[in-house]
XYZ file of C-alpha atoms in Angstrom:
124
model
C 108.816 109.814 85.137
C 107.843 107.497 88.328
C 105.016 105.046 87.387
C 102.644 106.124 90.210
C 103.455 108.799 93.204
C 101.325 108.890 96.459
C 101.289 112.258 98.062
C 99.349 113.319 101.223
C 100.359 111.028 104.004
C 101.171 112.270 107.095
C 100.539 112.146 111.027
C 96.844 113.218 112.572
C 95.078 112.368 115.602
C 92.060 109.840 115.879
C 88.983 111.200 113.887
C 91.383 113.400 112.082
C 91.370 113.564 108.017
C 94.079 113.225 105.592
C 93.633 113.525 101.391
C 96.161 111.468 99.455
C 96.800 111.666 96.134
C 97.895 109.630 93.271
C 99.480 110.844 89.603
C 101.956 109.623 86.984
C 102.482 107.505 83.620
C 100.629 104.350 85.195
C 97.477 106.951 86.170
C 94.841 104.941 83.620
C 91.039 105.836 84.356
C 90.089 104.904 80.885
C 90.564 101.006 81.174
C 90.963 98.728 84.333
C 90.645 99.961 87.943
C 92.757 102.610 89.724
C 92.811 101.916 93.609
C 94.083 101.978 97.063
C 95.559 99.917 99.354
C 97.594 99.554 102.254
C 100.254 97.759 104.543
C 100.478 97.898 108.428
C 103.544 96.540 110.313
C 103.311 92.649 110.122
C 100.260 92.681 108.146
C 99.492 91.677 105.133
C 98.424 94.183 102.289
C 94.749 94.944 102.381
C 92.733 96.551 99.493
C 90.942 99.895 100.460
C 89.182 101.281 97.801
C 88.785 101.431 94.213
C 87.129 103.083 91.393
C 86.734 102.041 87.780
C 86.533 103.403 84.308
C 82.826 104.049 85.017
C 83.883 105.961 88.355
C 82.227 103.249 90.243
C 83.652 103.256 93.970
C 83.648 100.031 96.010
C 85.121 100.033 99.448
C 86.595 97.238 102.119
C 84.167 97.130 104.818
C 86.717 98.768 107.378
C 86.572 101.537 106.178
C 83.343 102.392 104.058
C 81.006 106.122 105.393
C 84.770 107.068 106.379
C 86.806 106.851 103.363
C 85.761 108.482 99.663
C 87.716 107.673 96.731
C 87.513 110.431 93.008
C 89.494 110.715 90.318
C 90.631 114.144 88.073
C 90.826 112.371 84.501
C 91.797 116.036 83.623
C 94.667 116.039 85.727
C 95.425 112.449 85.959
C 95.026 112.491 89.792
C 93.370 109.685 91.760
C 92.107 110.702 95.165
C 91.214 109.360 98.489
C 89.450 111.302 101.455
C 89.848 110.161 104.753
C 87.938 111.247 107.374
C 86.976 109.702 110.779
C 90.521 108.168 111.176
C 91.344 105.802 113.729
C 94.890 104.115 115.327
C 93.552 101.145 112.886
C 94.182 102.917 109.718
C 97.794 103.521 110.365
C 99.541 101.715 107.823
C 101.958 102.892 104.447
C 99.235 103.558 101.509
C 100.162 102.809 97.972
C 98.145 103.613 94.828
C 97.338 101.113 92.336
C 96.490 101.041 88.283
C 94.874 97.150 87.692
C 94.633 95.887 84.502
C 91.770 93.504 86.108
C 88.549 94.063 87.978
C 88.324 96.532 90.814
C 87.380 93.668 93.523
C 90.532 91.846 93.053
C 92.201 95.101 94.176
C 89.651 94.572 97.017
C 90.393 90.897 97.770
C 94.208 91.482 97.669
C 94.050 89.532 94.345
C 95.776 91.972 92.027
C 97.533 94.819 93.194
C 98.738 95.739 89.821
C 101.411 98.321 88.962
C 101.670 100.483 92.350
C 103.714 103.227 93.571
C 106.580 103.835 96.438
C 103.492 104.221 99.236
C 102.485 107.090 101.679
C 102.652 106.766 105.317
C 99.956 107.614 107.150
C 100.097 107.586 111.156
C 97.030 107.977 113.373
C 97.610 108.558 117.377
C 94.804 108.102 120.131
């Protein structure tokens, strides 16, 4: 069974929405920080969003009031909600299980066991 799988992605229109999901042996909301982040052409990866074993959510700035990350411990599925989407959030998102603290998923300090990614492509 694959580590992590990111569902969800796809192709929308600015101030569109897209839901991706996250599941697999990795999924871990009891210790550590389960997360988000994601890689645009030519850029490096950037963290996105994160929520801990307390379901505490933190956010990068880009995209806080737009993006909402939850977790289903019952079905082992992390979550994110994107709404408000813009050209700037096109990028392949990947899912993350860290070991660590959620901000060094933030920072780009610890991206932890991840999965294969999701594209997601935004048009103006």
């Amino acid at each position: 069974q694959a580590r992590l799988v990111e569902s969800g992605g796809g192709a929308v229109q600015a101030g569109g929405s897209l839901t991706l999901s996250c599941s697999g042996s990795s999924y871990n909301p009891i210790s550590g920080c389960m997360g988000w982040f994601r890689q645009a052409p030519g850029k490096p990866r950037e963290g996105v969003a994160c929520i801990d074993s307390d379901d505490d959510a933190d956010y990068a700035d880009s995209v806080k009031g737009r993006f909402v990350i939850s977790k289903d411990n019952a079905d082992k599925t992390l979550h994110l909600q994107m709404n408000n989407l813009t050209p700037n959030d096109t990028a392949m998102y990947y899912c993350a299980a860290v070991t660590g603290s959620c901000w060094r998923l933030l920072l780009g300090l610890d991206f932890g066991t991840q999965g294969q990614g999701t594209q997601v492509t935004v048009s103006s």
